[in-house]
Amino acid sequence: MTEVNRTTQWLMGALPFASLGVVAAVDVLTGPDLGYLSLLAVGPAFASLVGGVRRTVLIGVVALITSLLLAWYNGLLGDRQSNMSLVSTTGVTAASILATVGRQRRERELATVRSVAEVAQRVLLRPVPRRAGHLRAAVSYTSANAEARIGGDLYEVVTGPGGVRAIVGDVQGKGLEAVETAALVLGAFREAAHDEPDLRGVSGRLEKALNRRLSGEEFVTAILVDADPAGKLTLLNYGHPPPLIIHADGKITLAEPEDNAPPLGLASLKVEGPNPHQVAFGPGDQILLYTDGVIEARDRAGRFYPLADRAFLLKDDDPEAALEALRLDLVHHVDAPLHDDAAMLLLRFRDG
């Protein structure tokens, strides 16, 4: 739980007692003529926001005792104002107990959903290997769906006979349908990456798998990478943000293809796929692949996250620590829950 959430929980927990204290103080200061006693029911009303049934009952009892004490202090015990205060406080307490029971039931259901979603996330997006052939790898995934903690971004790294192959993609849409599509893409990639001699063959297998499932305007943006140990990267970009190449000398470039290609799953458009795009990739170099949830993340002023300007954060010798530093900087930039999933995959050429 974040510091903000803890503070919010504390404030919500203190609210019933604070409201009782304020009403009691106002009643004592203004006297019985204005009839503030019935406002003591606000305390039990707030009680259902956090905590359990016992706490709600406790706050209701405190409100009733406070009502009786104020009525005695004002000489109103047994009159209409005092009786109305007791009745309203009792009724609101009973309603708050029922609301607390319902809230706790929903919280238990949500906890179950979260647990299932986390298991599904671990099965769908397995941890990438820290060492894959001649590369070191690290991954970061931050889901915008805070309740289910699962989204439609995808990534994978596979070591095959000819080198290392990787994919980062983004499924159009959200929810279970996006998760199912992501699972389909990853399953097809994991199989094809071992069998196909080049990336064209891999992407062809992905297209076939998607075209059996997708219809209409559904699609998946993706970038496929083939890393040759001899010092070369081959990229196929299907409508995806271009990756960052951070060279050993500190120079940063965008690996943009010469021509644009539509996303995967749009074979009905009958447009040829992208041409392979090759870049040099030697010792000390690293490549950052990411989804649009990273570069489209906005701060409170509406400014996009300046990924290229923040790439210097990837300087730590440990790829996982370097990527975590970048992720924390992204979260700090937004300073709020992300509006879209944000996946990042960092690949480094091992020096030895």
CSV table of C-alpha atoms in Angstrom, one decimal:
chain,number,residue,atom,x,y,z
A,1,MET,CA,0.0,0.0,0.0
A,2,THR,CA,1.4,3.4,-1.0
A,3,GLU,CA,1.9,6.3,1.4
A,4,VAL,CA,-1.1,8.1,-0.1
A,5,ASN,CA,-3.4,5.1,0.4
A,6,ARG,CA,-2.3,4.7,4.0
A,7,THR,CA,-3.0,8.4,4.7
A,8,THR,CA,-6.4,8.2,3.0
A,9,GLN,CA,-7.3,5.1,5.1
A,10,TRP,CA,-6.2,6.8,8.3
A,11,LEU,CA,-8.3,9.9,7.5
A,12,MET,CA,-11.3,7.8,6.6
A,13,GLY,CA,-10.9,5.9,9.8
A,14,ALA,CA,-10.7,9.1,11.9
A,15,LEU,CA,-13.6,10.8,10.2
A,16,PRO,CA,-16.5,9.2,12.3
A,17,PHE,CA,-14.8,10.2,15.6
A,18,ALA,CA,-13.9,13.7,14.3
A,19,SER,CA,-17.5,14.3,13.2
A,20,LEU,CA,-18.9,13.2,16.6
A,21,GLY,CA,-16.4,15.5,18.3
A,22,VAL,CA,-17.3,18.5,16.1
A,23,VAL,CA,-21.1,18.0,16.6
A,24,ALA,CA,-20.7,17.6,20.3
A,25,ALA,CA,-18.5,20.8,20.5
A,26,VAL,CA,-21.0,22.8,18.4
A,27,ASP,CA,-23.9,21.6,20.5
A,28,VAL,CA,-22.2,22.6,23.8
A,29,LEU,CA,-21.1,26.0,22.4
A,30,THR,CA,-24.5,27.0,20.9
A,31,GLY,CA,-26.8,25.4,23.4
A,32,PRO,CA,-29.9,23.2,23.0
A,33,ASP,CA,-32.1,25.6,21.0
A,34,LEU,CA,-30.6,24.9,17.6
A,35,GLY,CA,-31.1,21.1,17.9
A,36,TYR,CA,-27.8,19.7,16.7
A,37,LEU,CA,-28.2,16.3,18.5
A,38,SER,CA,-29.6,14.5,15.5
A,39,LEU,CA,-26.4,15.3,13.6
A,40,LEU,CA,-24.6,12.8,15.8
A,41,ALA,CA,-25.9,10.1,13.3
A,42,VAL,CA,-23.3,11.4,10.9
A,43,GLY,CA,-20.6,9.5,12.9
A,44,PRO,CA,-22.2,6.0,12.3
A,45,ALA,CA,-22.9,6.9,8.7
A,46,PHE,CA,-19.1,7.4,8.1
A,47,ALA,CA,-18.3,4.3,10.0
A,48,SER,CA,-19.1,2.0,7.1
A,49,LEU,CA,-16.3,3.4,4.9
A,50,VAL,CA,-13.5,1.4,6.5
A,51,GLY,CA,-13.2,-1.3,9.2
A,52,GLY,CA,-15.4,-4.1,10.2
A,53,VAL,CA,-18.8,-4.6,11.8
A,54,ARG,CA,-17.4,-4.4,15.4
A,55,ARG,CA,-15.9,-1.0,14.7
A,56,THR,CA,-19.2,0.2,13.2
A,57,VAL,CA,-21.2,-1.0,16.2
A,58,LEU,CA,-18.6,0.7,18.5
A,59,ILE,CA,-19.0,4.0,16.8
A,60,GLY,CA,-22.8,3.7,16.9
A,61,VAL,CA,-22.6,3.0,20.7
A,62,VAL,CA,-20.3,6.0,21.1
A,63,ALA,CA,-22.7,8.2,19.2
A,64,LEU,CA,-25.7,7.0,21.4
A,65,ILE,CA,-23.8,7.6,24.6
A,66,THR,CA,-22.7,11.0,23.4
A,67,SER,CA,-26.3,11.8,22.5
A,68,LEU,CA,-27.5,10.8,26.0
A,69,LEU,CA,-24.7,12.8,27.7
A,70,LEU,CA,-25.5,16.0,25.6
A,71,ALA,CA,-29.2,15.6,26.3
A,72,TRP,CA,-28.5,15.3,30.0
A,73,TYR,CA,-26.1,18.3,29.9
A,74,ASN,CA,-28.8,20.4,28.1
A,75,GLY,CA,-31.6,19.1,30.3
A,76,LEU,CA,-33.4,17.5,27.4
A,77,LEU,CA,-33.5,13.8,28.5
A,78,GLY,CA,-36.8,12.3,27.5
A,79,ASP,CA,-38.0,15.2,25.3
A,80,ARG,CA,-38.7,15.1,21.6
A,81,GLN,CA,-35.3,16.3,20.4
A,82,SER,CA,-33.4,13.8,22.5
A,83,ASN,CA,-35.7,10.9,21.4
A,84,MET,CA,-35.3,11.8,17.8
A,85,SER,CA,-31.5,11.9,18.1
A,86,LEU,CA,-31.5,8.4,19.7
A,87,VAL,CA,-33.9,7.0,17.0
A,88,SER,CA,-31.9,8.5,14.1
A,89,THR,CA,-28.6,7.4,15.4
A,90,THR,CA,-29.8,3.8,16.0
A,91,GLY,CA,-31.3,3.7,12.5
A,92,VAL,CA,-28.2,5.0,10.8
A,93,THR,CA,-26.0,2.6,12.8
A,94,ALA,CA,-28.1,-0.3,11.7
A,95,ALA,CA,-27.9,0.8,8.0
A,96,SER,CA,-24.1,1.3,8.4
A,97,ILE,CA,-23.8,-2.3,9.7
A,98,LEU,CA,-25.5,-3.6,6.7
A,99,ALA,CA,-23.4,-1.4,4.4
A,100,THR,CA,-20.2,-2.7,6.2
A,101,VAL,CA,-21.2,-6.3,5.7
A,102,GLY,CA,-21.8,-5.6,1.9
A,103,ARG,CA,-18.5,-3.8,1.6
A,104,GLN,CA,-16.5,-6.6,3.2
A,105,ARG,CA,-18.2,-9.1,0.9
A,106,ARG,CA,-17.2,-7.1,-2.1
A,107,GLU,CA,-13.6,-6.7,-0.8
A,108,ARG,CA,-13.3,-10.5,-0.4
A,109,GLU,CA,-14.6,-11.0,-4.0
A,110,LEU,CA,-12.1,-8.4,-5.3
A,111,ALA,CA,-9.3,-10.1,-3.4
A,112,THR,CA,-10.2,-13.3,-5.1
A,113,VAL,CA,-10.3,-11.7,-8.5
A,114,ARG,CA,-6.9,-10.1,-7.9
A,115,SER,CA,-5.4,-13.4,-6.8
A,116,VAL,CA,-6.7,-15.1,-10.0
A,117,ALA,CA,-5.5,-12.3,-12.2
A,118,GLU,CA,-2.0,-12.3,-10.6
A,119,VAL,CA,-1.7,-16.1,-11.3
A,120,ALA,CA,-2.9,-15.5,-14.9
A,121,GLN,CA,-0.4,-12.7,-15.3
A,122,ARG,CA,2.5,-14.9,-14.1
A,123,VAL,CA,1.4,-17.7,-16.5
A,124,LEU,CA,0.9,-15.3,-19.5
A,125,LEU,CA,3.9,-13.1,-18.9
A,126,ARG,CA,6.7,-15.3,-17.6
A,127,PRO,CA,9.8,-13.7,-16.2
A,128,VAL,CA,12.4,-13.2,-19.0
A,129,PRO,CA,15.7,-15.0,-18.5
A,130,ARG,CA,18.4,-12.7,-17.0
A,131,ARG,CA,20.8,-14.1,-19.5
A,132,ALA,CA,19.7,-15.0,-23.0
A,133,GLY,CA,22.5,-16.1,-25.3
A,134,HIS,CA,24.9,-13.1,-25.7
A,135,LEU,CA,22.4,-10.8,-24.1
A,136,ARG,CA,21.3,-9.7,-20.6
A,137,ALA,CA,17.6,-9.0,-20.2
A,138,ALA,CA,15.3,-7.2,-17.8
A,139,VAL,CA,11.6,-6.4,-18.0
A,140,SER,CA,9.1,-4.1,-16.4
A,141,TYR,CA,5.3,-4.2,-16.6
A,142,THR,CA,3.0,-1.8,-15.0
A,143,SER,CA,-0.7,-2.4,-15.6
A,144,ALA,CA,-3.2,0.5,-15.7
A,145,ASN,CA,-5.9,-1.9,-14.4
A,146,ALA,CA,-5.1,-1.5,-10.7
A,147,GLU,CA,-8.0,-3.8,-9.7
A,148,ALA,CA,-7.2,-6.8,-11.8
A,149,ARG,CA,-3.5,-6.0,-12.3
A,150,ILE,CA,-3.5,-7.5,-15.8
A,151,GLY,CA,-3.6,-5.9,-19.2
A,152,GLY,CA,-3.0,-6.3,-22.9
A,153,ASP,CA,0.7,-5.5,-23.3
A,154,LEU,CA,3.0,-8.5,-24.0
A,155,TYR,CA,6.7,-9.4,-24.1
A,156,GLU,CA,8.9,-12.4,-24.5
A,157,VAL,CA,12.5,-13.4,-25.0
A,158,VAL,CA,13.4,-16.8,-26.6
A,159,THR,CA,16.9,-18.2,-27.2
A,160,GLY,CA,16.9,-20.3,-30.4
A,161,PRO,CA,19.5,-22.0,-32.5
A,162,GLY,CA,20.3,-18.9,-34.5
A,163,GLY,CA,20.4,-16.4,-31.7
A,164,VAL,CA,18.0,-14.5,-29.4
A,165,ARG,CA,14.5,-13.4,-30.5
A,166,ALA,CA,12.2,-11.0,-28.6
A,167,ILE,CA,8.8,-9.5,-29.0
A,168,VAL,CA,7.1,-6.5,-27.4
A,169,GLY,CA,3.5,-5.8,-28.3
A,170,ASP,CA,0.3,-4.0,-27.4
A,171,VAL,CA,-3.2,-5.5,-28.0
A,172,GLN,CA,-5.9,-3.1,-29.0
A,173,GLY,CA,-8.5,-2.8,-26.2
A,174,LYS,CA,-8.6,-4.0,-22.6
A,175,GLY,CA,-10.1,-6.7,-20.4
A,176,LEU,CA,-10.2,-10.4,-20.9
A,177,GLU,CA,-10.4,-10.3,-24.7
A,178,ALA,CA,-7.2,-8.4,-24.8
A,179,VAL,CA,-5.6,-10.9,-22.4
A,180,GLU,CA,-6.8,-13.8,-24.6
A,181,THR,CA,-5.3,-12.2,-27.7
A,182,ALA,CA,-2.0,-11.5,-25.9
A,183,ALA,CA,-1.9,-15.1,-24.8
A,184,LEU,CA,-2.5,-16.2,-28.4
A,185,VAL,CA,0.4,-14.0,-29.7
A,186,LEU,CA,2.8,-15.2,-27.1
A,187,GLY,CA,2.0,-18.8,-27.7
A,188,ALA,CA,2.5,-18.5,-31.4
A,189,PHE,CA,5.7,-16.5,-30.9
A,190,ARG,CA,7.2,-19.0,-28.5
A,191,GLU,CA,6.7,-21.8,-30.9
A,192,ALA,CA,7.6,-20.0,-34.1
A,193,ALA,CA,10.8,-18.4,-32.7
A,194,HIS,CA,12.4,-21.8,-32.4
A,195,ASP,CA,11.3,-23.1,-35.8
A,196,GLU,CA,11.4,-20.3,-38.3
A,197,PRO,CA,14.7,-19.4,-40.0
A,198,ASP,CA,13.9,-15.7,-40.1
A,199,LEU,CA,11.7,-13.0,-38.6
A,200,ARG,CA,9.4,-13.0,-41.7
A,201,GLY,CA,8.5,-16.6,-40.9
A,202,VAL,CA,7.8,-15.8,-37.3
A,203,SER,CA,5.6,-12.8,-38.1
A,204,GLY,CA,3.7,-15.0,-40.7
A,205,ARG,CA,2.9,-17.5,-38.0
A,206,LEU,CA,1.6,-14.7,-35.8
A,207,GLU,CA,-0.6,-13.3,-38.6
A,208,LYS,CA,-2.1,-16.7,-39.2
A,209,ALA,CA,-2.9,-17.2,-35.5
A,210,LEU,CA,-4.4,-13.8,-35.1
A,211,ASN,CA,-6.5,-13.9,-38.3
A,212,ARG,CA,-8.2,-17.1,-37.0
A,213,ARG,CA,-9.3,-15.1,-33.9
A,214,LEU,CA,-9.5,-11.4,-34.7
A,215,SER,CA,-12.2,-9.8,-36.7
A,216,GLY,CA,-13.1,-6.3,-37.8
A,217,GLU,CA,-10.7,-3.6,-36.7
A,218,GLU,CA,-9.0,-5.5,-33.9
A,219,PHE,CA,-5.2,-5.6,-34.1
A,220,VAL,CA,-1.9,-5.9,-32.3
A,221,THR,CA,1.0,-3.5,-32.6
A,222,ALA,CA,4.3,-5.3,-32.2
A,223,ILE,CA,8.0,-5.2,-32.8
A,224,LEU,CA,10.1,-8.3,-33.3
A,225,VAL,CA,13.8,-8.5,-32.7
A,226,ASP,CA,16.4,-11.0,-33.9
A,227,ALA,CA,19.8,-10.5,-32.2
A,228,ASP,CA,22.7,-11.9,-34.0
A,229,PRO,CA,25.8,-12.7,-31.8
A,230,ALA,CA,28.0,-11.2,-34.6
A,231,GLY,CA,26.8,-7.7,-33.6
A,232,LYS,CA,23.6,-7.1,-35.6
A,233,LEU,CA,19.9,-6.6,-34.7
A,234,THR,CA,17.1,-7.3,-37.2
A,235,LEU,CA,13.8,-5.6,-36.5
A,236,LEU,CA,10.3,-6.0,-37.8
A,237,ASN,CA,8.0,-3.1,-36.7
A,238,TYR,CA,4.3,-3.6,-37.0
A,239,GLY,CA,3.0,-0.1,-36.2
A,240,HIS,CA,4.8,-0.1,-32.8
A,241,PRO,CA,6.8,2.8,-31.2
A,242,PRO,CA,10.4,2.5,-32.4
A,243,PRO,CA,12.9,1.2,-29.8
A,244,LEU,CA,15.7,3.2,-28.3
A,245,ILE,CA,19.3,2.2,-29.0
A,246,ILE,CA,21.6,3.3,-26.2
A,247,HIS,CA,25.1,2.9,-27.6
A,248,ALA,CA,28.2,2.1,-25.5
A,249,ASP,CA,29.5,5.7,-26.0
A,250,GLY,CA,26.3,7.2,-24.6
A,251,LYS,CA,24.7,8.1,-27.9
A,252,ILE,CA,21.0,7.5,-28.1
A,253,THR,CA,19.1,6.8,-31.4
A,254,LEU,CA,15.6,5.7,-32.4
A,255,ALA,CA,15.5,2.5,-34.4
A,256,GLU,CA,12.9,3.8,-36.8
A,257,PRO,CA,12.1,1.7,-39.9
A,258,GLU,CA,12.3,3.3,-43.3
A,259,ASP,CA,8.7,2.5,-44.1
A,260,ASN,CA,5.6,2.2,-41.9
A,261,ALA,CA,3.6,-1.0,-41.8
A,262,PRO,CA,0.2,-1.8,-40.3
A,263,PRO,CA,-0.2,-3.8,-37.1
A,264,LEU,CA,-0.6,-7.5,-36.9
A,265,GLY,CA,-4.0,-9.0,-37.5
A,266,LEU,CA,-5.0,-6.7,-40.3
A,267,ALA,CA,-4.4,-9.1,-43.2
A,268,SER,CA,-7.7,-8.2,-44.7
A,269,LEU,CA,-6.2,-4.9,-45.7
A,270,LYS,CA,-3.9,-6.9,-48.0
A,271,VAL,CA,-0.9,-4.6,-47.3
A,272,GLU,CA,2.6,-6.0,-47.3
A,273,GLY,CA,4.4,-6.3,-44.0
A,274,PRO,CA,7.4,-4.3,-43.0
A,275,ASN,CA,10.9,-4.8,-44.5
A,276,PRO,CA,13.5,-6.1,-42.0
A,277,HIS,CA,15.4,-3.2,-40.5
A,278,GLN,CA,19.0,-3.8,-39.4
A,279,VAL,CA,21.1,-1.9,-36.9
A,280,ALA,CA,24.5,-2.4,-35.4
A,281,PHE,CA,24.5,-3.8,-31.9
A,282,GLY,CA,27.8,-4.5,-30.2
A,283,PRO,CA,29.4,-4.9,-26.8
A,284,GLY,CA,28.1,-2.3,-24.3
A,285,ASP,CA,25.1,-1.4,-26.4
A,286,GLN,CA,21.5,-1.8,-25.2
A,287,ILE,CA,18.1,-1.6,-26.7
A,288,LEU,CA,14.9,-0.6,-24.9
A,289,LEU,CA,11.6,-1.8,-26.3
A,290,TYR,CA,8.4,-0.4,-24.9
A,291,THR,CA,4.7,0.1,-25.4
A,292,ASP,CA,2.9,3.3,-26.0
A,293,GLY,CA,1.8,3.5,-22.4
A,294,VAL,CA,5.3,4.7,-21.6
A,295,ILE,CA,5.7,7.5,-24.1
A,296,GLU,CA,2.0,8.6,-23.8
A,297,ALA,CA,2.1,8.8,-20.0
A,298,ARG,CA,1.3,12.4,-19.1
A,299,ASP,CA,2.1,14.4,-16.0
A,300,ARG,CA,-0.5,16.7,-14.3
A,301,ALA,CA,0.3,19.4,-16.7
A,302,GLY,CA,-0.4,17.2,-19.7
A,303,ARG,CA,3.2,16.7,-20.8
A,304,PHE,CA,4.2,13.4,-22.2
A,305,TYR,CA,7.0,11.3,-20.6
A,306,PRO,CA,10.3,12.3,-22.3
A,307,LEU,CA,11.7,8.8,-22.7
A,308,ALA,CA,14.6,9.6,-24.9
A,309,ASP,CA,15.7,12.4,-22.5
A,310,ARG,CA,15.5,10.0,-19.5
A,311,ALA,CA,17.4,7.1,-21.1
A,312,PHE,CA,20.5,8.1,-19.2
A,313,LEU,CA,18.9,6.5,-16.2
A,314,LEU,CA,19.7,3.1,-17.7
A,315,LYS,CA,23.3,3.4,-16.6
A,316,ASP,CA,23.3,0.9,-13.7
A,317,ASP,CA,25.5,-2.2,-14.3
A,318,ASP,CA,22.5,-4.4,-13.4
A,319,PRO,CA,19.9,-4.2,-16.2
A,320,GLU,CA,17.0,-4.9,-13.7
A,321,ALA,CA,18.1,-2.1,-11.4
A,322,ALA,CA,18.6,0.2,-14.4
A,323,LEU,CA,15.1,-0.5,-15.7
A,324,GLU,CA,13.6,-0.1,-12.3
A,325,ALA,CA,15.1,3.4,-12.0
A,326,LEU,CA,13.4,4.3,-15.3
A,327,ARG,CA,10.1,2.8,-14.2
A,328,LEU,CA,10.2,4.8,-10.9
A,329,ASP,CA,11.0,7.9,-12.9
A,330,LEU,CA,8.0,7.2,-15.1
A,331,VAL,CA,5.7,6.8,-12.1
A,332,HIS,CA,7.1,10.0,-10.5
A,333,HIS,CA,6.4,11.8,-13.8
A,334,VAL,CA,2.8,10.8,-13.9
A,335,ASP,CA,2.2,11.2,-10.1
A,336,ALA,CA,-1.1,9.3,-10.5
A,337,PRO,CA,-2.3,5.9,-11.7
A,338,LEU,CA,-1.3,5.2,-15.3
A,339,HIS,CA,-4.0,5.5,-17.9
A,340,ASP,CA,-2.5,2.7,-20.1
A,341,ASP,CA,-0.4,-0.4,-19.5
A,342,ALA,CA,3.4,0.3,-19.7
A,343,ALA,CA,5.7,-2.5,-20.6
A,344,MET,CA,9.5,-2.1,-21.1
A,345,LEU,CA,12.0,-4.7,-22.2
A,346,LEU,CA,15.8,-3.9,-21.9
A,347,LEU,CA,18.3,-6.0,-23.8
A,348,ARG,CA,22.1,-5.5,-23.3
A,349,PHE,CA,25.0,-7.0,-25.2
A,350,ARG,CA,27.0,-8.9,-22.7
A,351,ASP,CA,30.7,-7.9,-22.6
A,352,GLY,CA,31.7,-11.4,-21.5
